[in-house]
PDB file of C-alpha atoms and ligand atoms in Angstrom:
ATOM      1  CA  MET A   1      18.015  21.106 -12.013  1.00 75.00           C
ATOM      2  CA  SER A   2      14.865  19.058 -12.203  1.00 96.00           C
ATOM      3  CA  ALA A   3      14.587  15.854 -10.156  1.00 98.00           C
ATOM      4  CA  LEU A   4      14.571  12.333 -11.549  1.00 98.00           C
ATOM      5  CA  ILE A   5      10.954  11.158 -11.827  1.00 98.00           C
ATOM      6  CA  LEU A   6      10.524   7.700 -10.285  1.00 99.00           C
ATOM      7  CA  ASP A   7       8.172   5.942 -12.682  1.00 98.00           C
ATOM      8  CA  GLY A   8       5.845   3.706 -10.668  1.00 98.00           C
ATOM      9  CA  ARG A   9       3.918   2.602 -13.754  1.00 98.00           C
ATOM     10  CA  LYS A  10       7.047   1.247 -15.425  1.00 98.00           C
ATOM     11  CA  CYS A  11       8.235  -0.521 -12.277  1.00 98.00           C
ATOM     12  CA  ALA A  12       4.759  -1.926 -11.545  1.00 98.00           C
ATOM     13  CA  LYS A  13       4.491  -3.272 -15.085  1.00 98.00           C
ATOM     14  CA  HIS A  14       7.711  -5.199 -14.601  1.00 98.00           C
ATOM     15  CA  TYR A  15       6.429  -6.890 -11.421  1.00 98.00           C
ATOM     16  CA  LEU A  16       2.943  -7.481 -12.837  1.00 98.00           C
ATOM     17  CA  MET A  17       4.431  -9.318 -15.815  1.00 98.00           C
ATOM     18  CA  GLU A  18       6.472 -11.382 -13.399  1.00 98.00           C
ATOM     19  CA  ALA A  19       3.336 -12.199 -11.348  1.00 98.00           C
ATOM     20  CA  ARG A  20       1.434 -13.215 -14.475  1.00 98.00           C
ATOM     21  CA  ARG A  21       4.289 -15.489 -15.535  1.00 98.00           C
ATOM     22  CA  GLN A  22       4.565 -17.132 -12.118  1.00 98.00           C
ATOM     23  CA  ALA A  23       0.787 -17.505 -11.786  1.00 98.00           C
ATOM     24  CA  GLY A  24       0.812 -19.370 -15.107  1.00 97.00           C
ATOM     25  CA  ASP A  25       3.087 -22.006 -13.556  1.00 96.00           C
ATOM     26  CA  LEU A  26       0.538 -22.893 -10.855  1.00 97.00           C
ATOM     27  CA  SER A  27      -1.939 -25.721 -11.273  1.00 97.00           C
ATOM     28  CA  ARG A  28      -4.854 -23.398 -10.514  1.00 98.00           C
ATOM     29  CA  ALA A  29      -5.162 -19.619 -10.860  1.00 98.00           C
ATOM     30  CA  PRO A  30      -4.688 -17.508  -7.723  1.00 98.00           C
ATOM     31  CA  GLY A  31      -7.984 -16.218  -6.344  1.00 98.00           C
ATOM     32  CA  ILE A  32      -8.672 -12.891  -4.682  1.00 98.00           C
ATOM     33  CA  SER A  33     -11.828 -11.482  -3.178  1.00 98.00           C
ATOM     34  CA  VAL A  34     -12.241  -7.811  -2.336  1.00 98.00           C
ATOM     35  CA  ILE A  35     -14.955  -6.718   0.073  1.00 98.00           C
ATOM     36  CA  ARG A  36     -16.226  -3.160  -0.129  1.00 98.00           C
ATOM     37  CA  VAL A  37     -18.701  -1.828   2.425  1.00 98.00           C
ATOM     38  CA  GLY A  38     -20.552   1.332   1.438  1.00 98.00           C
ATOM     39  CA  GLU A  39     -20.180   3.758  -1.437  1.00 97.00           C
ATOM     40  CA  ASP A  40     -17.089   5.823  -0.607  1.00 96.00           C
ATOM     41  CA  PRO A  41     -16.129   7.209  -4.065  1.00 94.00           C
ATOM     42  CA  ALA A  42     -12.363   6.727  -3.625  1.00 95.00           C
ATOM     43  CA  SER A  43     -12.841   3.156  -2.353  1.00 97.00           C
ATOM     44  CA  LYS A  44     -15.023   2.378  -5.368  1.00 97.00           C
ATOM     45  CA  VAL A  45     -12.222   3.483  -7.703  1.00 96.00           C
ATOM     46  CA  TYR A  46      -9.522   1.573  -5.821  1.00 97.00           C
ATOM     47  CA  VAL A  47     -11.562  -1.632  -5.586  1.00 98.00           C
ATOM     48  CA  SER A  48     -12.436  -1.608  -9.266  1.00 98.00           C
ATOM     49  CA  LYS A  49      -8.765  -1.062 -10.156  1.00 98.00           C
ATOM     50  CA  LYS A  50      -7.717  -4.012  -8.004  1.00 98.00           C
ATOM     51  CA  ALA A  51     -10.415  -6.231  -9.519  1.00 98.00           C
ATOM     52  CA  ALA A  52      -9.553  -5.236 -13.092  1.00 98.00           C
ATOM     53  CA  ARG A  53      -5.875  -5.898 -12.541  1.00 98.00           C
ATOM     54  CA  ALA A  54      -6.512  -9.314 -10.997  1.00 98.00           C
ATOM     55  CA  GLN A  55      -8.686 -10.227 -13.959  1.00 98.00           C
ATOM     56  CA  ARG A  56      -6.036  -9.096 -16.438  1.00 97.00           C
ATOM     57  CA  LEU A  57      -3.500 -11.362 -14.751  1.00 98.00           C
ATOM     58  CA  GLY A  58      -5.869 -14.316 -15.092  1.00 97.00           C
ATOM     59  CA  TYR A  59      -6.626 -14.528 -11.362  1.00 98.00           C
ATOM     60  CA  VAL A  60     -10.011 -15.645 -10.066  1.00 98.00           C
ATOM     61  CA  GLN A  61     -11.581 -12.422  -8.847  1.00 98.00           C
ATOM     62  CA  ARG A  62     -14.710 -11.821  -6.801  1.00 98.00           C
ATOM     63  CA  THR A  63     -15.797  -8.395  -5.603  1.00 98.00           C
ATOM     64  CA  ILE A  64     -18.325  -8.362  -2.781  1.00 98.00           C
ATOM     65  CA  VAL A  65     -20.239  -5.151  -2.126  1.00 98.00           C
ATOM     66  CA  LEU A  66     -22.173  -4.666   1.110  1.00 98.00           C
ATOM     67  CA  SER A  67     -24.368  -1.688   1.871  1.00 98.00           C
ATOM     68  CA  GLU A  68     -23.246   1.213   4.060  1.00 98.00           C
ATOM     69  CA  ASN A  69     -25.642  -0.093   6.752  1.00 98.00           C
ATOM     70  CA  ALA A  70     -24.293  -3.633   6.782  1.00 98.00           C
ATOM     71  CA  THR A  71     -23.652  -4.851  10.320  1.00 98.00           C
ATOM     72  CA  GLU A  72     -20.245  -5.914  11.571  1.00 98.00           C
ATOM     73  CA  GLN A  73     -21.712  -9.407  11.867  1.00 98.00           C
ATOM     74  CA  ALA A  74     -22.609  -9.400   8.155  1.00 98.00           C
ATOM     75  CA  VAL A  75     -19.045  -8.441   7.207  1.00 98.00           C
ATOM     76  CA  LEU A  76     -17.618 -11.114   9.533  1.00 98.00           C
ATOM     77  CA  GLU A  77     -19.906 -13.695   7.927  1.00 98.00           C
ATOM     78  CA  GLN A  78     -18.628 -12.786   4.455  1.00 98.00           C
ATOM     79  CA  VAL A  79     -15.036 -13.103   5.624  1.00 99.00           C
ATOM     80  CA  ASN A  80     -15.835 -16.483   7.181  1.00 98.00           C
ATOM     81  CA  LEU A  81     -17.315 -17.778   3.940  1.00 98.00           C
ATOM     82  CA  LEU A  82     -14.195 -16.698   2.050  1.00 98.00           C
ATOM     83  CA  ASN A  83     -11.917 -18.173   4.726  1.00 98.00           C
ATOM     84  CA  SER A  84     -13.327 -21.601   3.922  1.00 98.00           C
ATOM     85  CA  ASP A  85     -13.473 -21.153   0.123  1.00 98.00           C
ATOM     86  CA  ASP A  86     -10.591 -23.098  -1.437  1.00 98.00           C
ATOM     87  CA  SER A  87     -10.673 -21.083  -4.675  1.00 98.00           C
ATOM     88  CA  ILE A  88      -9.841 -17.872  -2.782  1.00 98.00           C
ATOM     89  CA  ASP A  89      -6.238 -17.284  -1.651  1.00 98.00           C
ATOM     90  CA  GLY A  90      -6.498 -13.626  -0.753  1.00 98.00           C
ATOM     91  CA  ILE A  91      -9.160 -11.615   1.084  1.00 99.00           C
ATOM     92  CA  LEU A  92      -8.994  -7.830   1.136  1.00 98.00           C
ATOM     93  CA  VAL A  93     -11.441  -5.693   3.076  1.00 98.00           C
ATOM     94  CA  GLN A  94     -11.213  -2.195   1.647  1.00 98.00           C
ATOM     95  CA  LEU A  95     -10.651   0.513   4.245  1.00 98.00           C
ATOM     96  CA  PRO A  96     -12.028   2.743   5.590  1.00 97.00           C
ATOM     97  CA  LEU A  97     -15.036   0.813   6.892  1.00 98.00           C
ATOM     98  CA  PRO A  98     -18.133   2.682   8.133  1.00 98.00           C
ATOM     99  CA  ASN A  99     -17.699   3.945  11.715  1.00 98.00           C
ATOM    100  CA  HIS A 100     -20.117   1.452  13.273  1.00 98.00           C
ATOM    101  CA  ILE A 101     -17.839  -1.434  12.256  1.00 98.00           C
ATOM    102  CA  ASN A 102     -14.718  -2.287  14.262  1.00 98.00           C
ATOM    103  CA  ALA A 103     -12.186  -2.508  11.442  1.00 98.00           C
ATOM    104  CA  GLN A 104      -9.465  -4.295  13.378  1.00 98.00           C
ATOM    105  CA  ARG A 105     -11.905  -6.989  14.502  1.00 98.00           C
ATOM    106  CA  VAL A 106     -12.824  -7.590  10.854  1.00 98.00           C
ATOM    107  CA  LEU A 107      -9.184  -7.623   9.703  1.00 98.00           C
ATOM    108  CA  ASP A 108      -8.246 -10.050  12.477  1.00 98.00           C
ATOM    109  CA  SER A 109     -11.027 -12.420  11.379  1.00 99.00           C
ATOM    110  CA  ILE A 110      -9.291 -13.012   8.050  1.00 99.00           C
ATOM    111  CA  GLU A 111      -7.364 -16.274   7.996  1.00 98.00           C
ATOM    112  CA  PRO A 112      -3.725 -15.026   8.287  1.00 98.00           C
ATOM    113  CA  SER A 113      -2.696 -17.112   5.277  1.00 98.00           C
ATOM    114  CA  LYS A 114      -5.393 -15.337   3.221  1.00 98.00           C
ATOM    115  CA  ASP A 115      -4.453 -11.867   4.437  1.00 98.00           C
ATOM    116  CA  VAL A 116      -3.020 -10.060   1.401  1.00 98.00           C
ATOM    117  CA  ASP A 117      -2.837  -6.643   3.104  1.00 98.00           C
ATOM    118  CA  GLY A 118      -0.670  -7.744   6.022  1.00 98.00           C
ATOM    119  CA  PHE A 119      -3.078  -6.038   8.429  1.00 98.00           C
ATOM    120  CA  HIS A 120      -3.933  -9.115  10.534  1.00 98.00           C
ATOM    121  CA  ILE A 121      -2.389  -8.779  13.984  1.00 98.00           C
ATOM    122  CA  HIS A 122      -0.290 -11.907  13.341  1.00 98.00           C
ATOM    123  CA  ASN A 123       1.189 -10.516  10.129  1.00 98.00           C
ATOM    124  CA  ALA A 124       1.651  -7.011  11.560  1.00 98.00           C
ATOM    125  CA  GLY A 125       3.447  -8.520  14.568  1.00 98.00           C
ATOM    126  CA  ALA A 126       5.648 -10.701  12.364  1.00 98.00           C
ATOM    127  CA  LEU A 127       6.739  -7.663  10.376  1.00 98.00           C
ATOM    128  CA  SER A 128       7.445  -5.625  13.498  1.00 98.00           C
ATOM    129  CA  GLN A 129       9.816  -8.368  14.679  1.00 98.00           C
ATOM    130  CA  GLY A 130      11.631  -8.356  11.347  1.00 98.00           C
ATOM    131  CA  ARG A 131      10.334 -11.751  10.227  1.00 98.00           C
ATOM    132  CA  PRO A 132       7.709 -10.701   7.697  1.00 98.00           C
ATOM    133  CA  GLU A 133       5.161 -13.103   6.241  1.00 98.00           C
ATOM    134  CA  VAL A 134       2.891 -10.683   4.364  1.00 98.00           C
ATOM    135  CA  VAL A 135       4.015  -7.087   3.942  1.00 98.00           C
ATOM    136  CA  PRO A 136       1.409  -4.308   3.460  1.00 98.00           C
ATOM    137  CA  CYS A 137       1.154  -3.428  -0.229  1.00 98.00           C
ATOM    138  CA  THR A 138       1.909   0.299  -0.187  1.00 98.00           C
ATOM    139  CA  PRO A 139       5.092   0.240   1.923  1.00 98.00           C
ATOM    140  CA  LYS A 140       6.213  -2.895   0.097  1.00 99.00           C
ATOM    141  CA  GLY A 141       5.699  -1.011  -3.180  1.00 99.00           C
ATOM    142  CA  VAL A 142       7.778   1.901  -1.894  1.00 99.00           C
ATOM    143  CA  MET A 143      10.650  -0.442  -1.000  1.00 99.00           C
ATOM    144  CA  ARG A 144      10.410  -2.169  -4.374  1.00 98.00           C
ATOM    145  CA  LEU A 145      10.450   1.127  -6.278  1.00 99.00           C
ATOM    146  CA  LEU A 146      13.505   2.347  -4.327  1.00 99.00           C
ATOM    147  CA  SER A 147      15.306  -0.883  -5.113  1.00 98.00           C
ATOM    148  CA  PHE A 148      14.233  -0.722  -8.809  1.00 98.00           C
ATOM    149  CA  TYR A 149      16.062   2.620  -9.007  1.00 98.00           C
ATOM    150  CA  ASP A 150      19.064   1.349  -6.980  1.00 98.00           C
ATOM    151  CA  ILE A 151      18.489   3.884  -4.226  1.00 98.00           C
ATOM    152  CA  SER A 152      20.480   2.779  -1.204  1.00 98.00           C
ATOM    153  CA  LEU A 153      19.034   3.069   2.294  1.00 98.00           C
ATOM    154  CA  SER A 154      21.750   1.825   4.614  1.00 98.00           C
ATOM    155  CA  GLY A 155      22.849   4.576   6.986  1.00 98.00           C
ATOM    156  CA  LYS A 156      20.489   7.114   5.386  1.00 98.00           C
ATOM    157  CA  HIS A 157      18.121   9.314   7.358  1.00 99.00           C
ATOM    158  CA  ALA A 158      14.591   8.385   6.303  1.00 99.00           C
ATOM    159  CA  VAL A 159      11.687  10.545   7.450  1.00 99.00           C
ATOM    160  CA  VAL A 160       8.220   8.994   7.339  1.00 99.00           C
ATOM    161  CA  ILE A 161       5.332  11.427   7.677  1.00 98.00           C
ATOM    162  CA  GLY A 162       2.289   9.540   8.951  1.00 98.00           C
ATOM    163  CA  ARG A 163       1.935   6.685  11.445  1.00 98.00           C
ATOM    164  CA  SER A 164      -1.040   4.685  10.159  1.00 98.00           C
ATOM    165  CA  ASN A 165      -1.148   0.898  10.277  1.00 98.00           C
ATOM    166  CA  ILE A 166      -1.669   0.929   6.493  1.00 98.00           C
ATOM    167  CA  VAL A 167       1.411   2.912   5.508  1.00 98.00           C
ATOM    168  CA  GLY A 168       3.445   4.919   8.048  1.00 98.00           C
ATOM    169  CA  ARG A 169       4.090   2.301  10.734  1.00 98.00           C
ATOM    170  CA  PRO A 170       5.004  -0.633   8.451  1.00 98.00           C
ATOM    171  CA  MET A 171       6.962   1.791   6.240  1.00 99.00           C
ATOM    172  CA  ALA A 172       9.115   2.878   9.169  1.00 99.00           C
ATOM    173  CA  GLN A 173       9.721  -0.758  10.126  1.00 98.00           C
ATOM    174  CA  LEU A 174      10.794  -1.722   6.601  1.00 98.00           C
ATOM    175  CA  LEU A 175      13.129   1.257   6.266  1.00 99.00           C
ATOM    176  CA  GLU A 176      14.694   0.498   9.629  1.00 98.00           C
ATOM    177  CA  GLN A 177      15.101  -3.165   8.669  1.00 98.00           C
ATOM    178  CA  ALA A 178      16.915  -1.918   5.548  1.00 98.00           C
ATOM    179  CA  ASN A 179      19.335  -0.134   7.912  1.00 98.00           C
ATOM    180  CA  ALA A 180      18.046   3.402   7.471  1.00 99.00           C
ATOM    181  CA  THR A 181      17.840   5.681  10.507  1.00 99.00           C
ATOM    182  CA  VAL A 182      14.145   6.449  10.712  1.00 99.00           C
ATOM    183  CA  THR A 183      12.235   9.430  12.067  1.00 99.00           C
ATOM    184  CA  VAL A 184       8.454   9.111  12.181  1.00 98.00           C
ATOM    185  CA  CYS A 185       6.566  12.412  12.036  1.00 98.00           C
ATOM    186  CA  HIS A 186       2.830  12.898  12.545  1.00 96.00           C
ATOM    187  CA  SER A 187       0.182  15.499  13.226  1.00 92.00           C
ATOM    188  CA  ARG A 188       1.711  16.504  16.592  1.00 96.00           C
ATOM    189  CA  THR A 189       5.274  16.749  15.314  1.00 97.00           C
ATOM    190  CA  GLN A 190       6.908  20.108  15.906  1.00 98.00           C
ATOM    191  CA  ASN A 191       9.228  21.665  13.353  1.00 98.00           C
ATOM    192  CA  LEU A 192       8.662  19.237  10.488  1.00 98.00           C
ATOM    193  CA  GLN A 193      10.529  21.652   8.256  1.00 98.00           C
ATOM    194  CA  GLY A 194      13.639  21.393  10.441  1.00 98.00           C
ATOM    195  CA  ILE A 195      13.465  17.590  10.419  1.00 98.00           C
ATOM    196  CA  LEU A 196      13.075  17.457   6.641  1.00 98.00           C
ATOM    197  CA  ALA A 197      16.143  19.668   6.233  1.00 98.00           C
ATOM    198  CA  ASN A 198      18.147  16.593   7.310  1.00 98.00           C
ATOM    199  CA  ALA A 199      16.158  13.933   5.464  1.00 99.00           C
ATOM    200  CA  ASP A 200      17.815  11.821   2.767  1.00 99.00           C
ATOM    201  CA  ILE A 201      14.600   9.893   2.084  1.00 99.00           C
ATOM    202  CA  VAL A 202      11.126  11.368   2.630  1.00 99.00           C
ATOM    203  CA  VAL A 203       7.971   9.247   2.589  1.00 99.00           C
ATOM    204  CA  ALA A 204       4.856  11.398   2.794  1.00 98.00           C
ATOM    205  CA  ALA A 205       1.706   9.541   3.839  1.00 98.00           C
ATOM    206  CA  VAL A 206      -0.523  12.075   5.552  1.00 97.00           C
ATOM    207  CA  GLY A 207      -3.440  12.379   3.145  1.00 96.00           C
ATOM    208  CA  ARG A 208      -3.331  16.172   2.889  1.00 96.00           C
ATOM    209  CA  ALA A 209      -2.810  17.876  -0.425  1.00 97.00           C
ATOM    210  CA  HIS A 210       0.501  19.736  -0.776  1.00 97.00           C
ATOM    211  CA  PHE A 211       1.306  19.282   2.937  1.00 97.00           C
ATOM    212  CA  VAL A 212       5.056  19.071   2.313  1.00 98.00           C
ATOM    213  CA  LYS A 213       6.506  22.196   0.715  1.00 98.00           C
ATOM    214  CA  GLY A 214       9.191  21.839  -1.946  1.00 98.00           C
ATOM    215  CA  GLU A 215      11.427  24.404  -0.241  1.00 98.00           C
ATOM    216  CA  TRP A 216      11.692  22.173   2.843  1.00 98.00           C
ATOM    217  CA  LEU A 217      13.527  19.399   0.973  1.00 98.00           C
ATOM    218  CA  LYS A 218      17.259  18.725   0.906  1.00 98.00           C
ATOM    219  CA  ALA A 219      18.757  19.035  -2.582  1.00 98.00           C
ATOM    220  CA  ASP A 220      19.990  15.420  -2.710  1.00 98.00           C
ATOM    221  CA  SER A 221      16.845  13.909  -1.124  1.00 98.00           C
ATOM    222  CA  VAL A 222      14.592  11.213  -2.569  1.00 99.00           C
ATOM    223  CA  VAL A 223      10.897  11.935  -2.106  1.00 99.00           C
ATOM    224  CA  ILE A 224       8.190   9.275  -2.115  1.00 99.00           C
ATOM    225  CA  ASP A 225       4.670  10.688  -2.228  1.00 98.00           C
ATOM    226  CA  VAL A 226       2.078   8.185  -1.045  1.00 98.00           C
ATOM    227  CA  GLY A 227      -0.795  10.691  -0.895  1.00 97.00           C
ATOM    228  CA  ILE A 228      -3.666  10.639  -3.348  1.00 96.00           C
ATOM    229  CA  ASN A 229      -5.843  13.699  -2.729  1.00 96.00           C
ATOM    230  CA  ARG A 230      -8.607  15.035  -4.937  1.00 95.00           C
ATOM    231  CA  LEU A 231      -8.802  18.821  -5.177  1.00 96.00           C
ATOM    232  CA  ASP A 232     -12.093  20.687  -5.602  1.00 95.00           C
ATOM    233  CA  ASP A 233     -11.310  21.138  -9.315  1.00 96.00           C
ATOM    234  CA  GLY A 234     -11.085  17.333  -9.684  1.00 94.00           C
ATOM    235  CA  ARG A 235      -7.298  17.130  -9.998  1.00 95.00           C
ATOM    236  CA  LEU A 236      -5.458  14.311  -8.178  1.00 95.00           C
ATOM    237  CA  VAL A 237      -2.441  15.520  -6.236  1.00 97.00           C
ATOM    238  CA  GLY A 238      -0.065  14.087  -3.661  1.00 98.00           C
ATOM    239  CA  ASP A 239       0.949  15.136  -0.147  1.00 98.00           C
ATOM    240  CA  VAL A 240       3.983  16.939  -1.590  1.00 98.00           C
ATOM    241  CA  ALA A 241       3.796  20.197  -3.554  1.00 98.00           C
ATOM    242  CA  PHE A 242       5.214  18.575  -6.673  1.00 98.00           C
ATOM    243  CA  GLU A 243       5.787  21.679  -8.810  1.00 98.00           C
ATOM    244  CA  THR A 244       8.252  23.206  -6.357  1.00 98.00           C
ATOM    245  CA  ALA A 245       9.570  19.907  -4.945  1.00 98.00           C
ATOM    246  CA  VAL A 246      10.743  18.784  -8.376  1.00 98.00           C
ATOM    247  CA  ASN A 247      13.236  21.665  -8.324  1.00 98.00           C
ATOM    248  CA  HIS A 248      14.421  21.072  -4.749  1.00 98.00           C
ATOM    249  CA  CYS A 249      15.141  17.325  -4.515  1.00 98.00           C
ATOM    250  CA  ALA A 250      17.071  14.668  -6.436  1.00 98.00           C
ATOM    251  CA  ALA A 251      14.242  12.217  -7.209  1.00 98.00           C
ATOM    252  CA  ILE A 252      10.492  12.179  -6.680  1.00 98.00           C
ATOM    253  CA  THR A 253       7.439  10.045  -7.415  1.00 98.00           C
ATOM    254  CA  PRO A 254       4.599  11.679  -9.371  1.00 98.00           C
ATOM    255  CA  VAL A 255       0.910  11.516  -8.419  1.00 98.00           C
ATOM    256  CA  PRO A 256      -0.681   9.790 -10.223  1.00 97.00           C
ATOM    257  CA  GLY A 257       1.755   7.273 -11.697  1.00 98.00           C
ATOM    258  CA  GLY A 258       4.015   6.805  -8.676  1.00 98.00           C
ATOM    259  CA  ILE A 259       3.149   4.655  -5.676  1.00 98.00           C
ATOM    260  CA  GLY A 260      -0.490   3.941  -6.696  1.00 98.00           C
ATOM    261  CA  PRO A 261       0.415   1.407  -9.405  1.00 98.00           C
ATOM    262  CA  MET A 262       3.050  -0.133  -7.112  1.00 98.00           C
ATOM    263  CA  THR A 263       0.430  -0.794  -4.422  1.00 98.00           C
ATOM    264  CA  ILE A 264      -1.709  -2.758  -6.864  1.00 98.00           C
ATOM    265  CA  ALA A 265       1.283  -4.681  -8.216  1.00 98.00           C
ATOM    266  CA  MET A 266       2.287  -5.683  -4.677  1.00 99.00           C
ATOM    267  CA  LEU A 267      -1.284  -6.792  -3.947  1.00 99.00           C
ATOM    268  CA  MET A 268      -1.085  -9.097  -6.948  1.00 98.00           C
ATOM    269  CA  GLU A 269       2.268 -10.391  -5.719  1.00 98.00           C
ATOM    270  CA  ASN A 270       0.988 -10.967  -2.173  1.00 98.00           C
ATOM    271  CA  THR A 271      -1.993 -12.876  -3.599  1.00 98.00           C
ATOM    272  CA  LEU A 272       0.311 -15.004  -5.738  1.00 98.00           C
ATOM    273  CA  ARG A 273       2.532 -15.821  -2.732  1.00 98.00           C
ATOM    274  CA  GLN A 274      -0.465 -16.831  -0.613  1.00 98.00           C
ATOM    275  CA  SER A 275      -1.756 -18.973  -3.475  1.00 98.00           C
ATOM    276  CA  GLU A 276       1.615 -20.706  -3.715  1.00 98.00           C
ATOM    277  CA  ARG A 277       1.455 -21.379   0.018  1.00 97.00           C
ATOM    278  CA  HIS A 278      -2.014 -22.887  -0.303  1.00 98.00           C
ATOM    279  CA  GLN A 279      -1.156 -24.954  -3.356  1.00 97.00           C
ATOM    280  CA  ASN A 280       2.051 -26.315  -1.871  1.00 91.00           C
ATOM    281  CA  SER A 281       0.688 -27.186   1.544  1.00 83.00           C
TER     282      SER A 281
HETATM  283  N1  LIG B   1      -7.426   1.747   1.909  1.00 55.16           N
HETATM  284  C1  LIG B   1      -6.392   2.525   1.514  1.00 55.16           C
HETATM  285  N2  LIG B   1      -5.298   1.769   1.276  1.00 55.16           N
HETATM  286  C2  LIG B   1      -5.659   0.489   1.525  1.00 55.16           C
HETATM  287  C3  LIG B   1      -4.943  -0.749   1.443  1.00 55.16           C
HETATM  288  O1  LIG B   1      -3.764  -0.831   1.119  1.00 55.16           O
HETATM  289  N3  LIG B   1      -5.686  -1.856   1.773  1.00 55.16           N
HETATM  290  C4  LIG B   1      -6.977  -1.790   2.155  1.00 55.16           C
HETATM  291  N4  LIG B   1      -7.592  -2.925   2.468  1.00 55.16           N
HETATM  292  N5  LIG B   1      -7.653  -0.656   2.239  1.00 55.16           N
HETATM  293  C5  LIG B   1      -6.985   0.466   1.922  1.00 55.16           C
END
């Protein structure tokens, strides 16, 4: 039997409409600024999607593009300007940054109350202690999609593949805080197949096309594919081999149309929440 397809576009639309409605109740529109450094093709697509969505919700939106050769100091100066700009509630520095820039130093220079990624050390620490202030958009979107489809987590074995600060690590923390038993797998993990044979929930965030084989999945498992990989023929595919997986699990997110739209919806929500904080303080 074919798996239930978890429709991220439908779920995202629901939360975007909610964000638009709540933003309309504020005395000024939420403001977001996205900084892109360099010309990475994937980053260009993601940044323009974020900007377009913010505009469609009626947010103030400013995209700042710096050249590939921009110094770390130049990026820090931009962040500083935005930190003291009262029309901007959210600052997002698109990752990856060029190698000569220390990304964590840049992320930590963002005023924590304007951090809409949850990557500032203060916000990452707060989440790790189970008292979240800003939750990273992709893992937050995964949790929201699971809840939209009434998928319970308590007592379940969740396997997260990937341990990045952007997805894997905060994902594991959120799943554990929702009372799942969490296994984190990564590039040095041995016998991934054996671990997945016991996984009720699988979150794949490795960034390698078709890394997880459909045959490895448990028949009643729920599979969340965070990967967005472009093949040589131009096709976008996830980290999971969808065509076989769809016949081996109970529910799965498609790529595209799964977690991607949820990430953007959660960014809009995080920006709205920060704007509320600024407007009520
Ligand atoms: N690059 C890939 N995903 C993300 C994200 O969620 N936030 C930022 N800032 N950069 C990213």
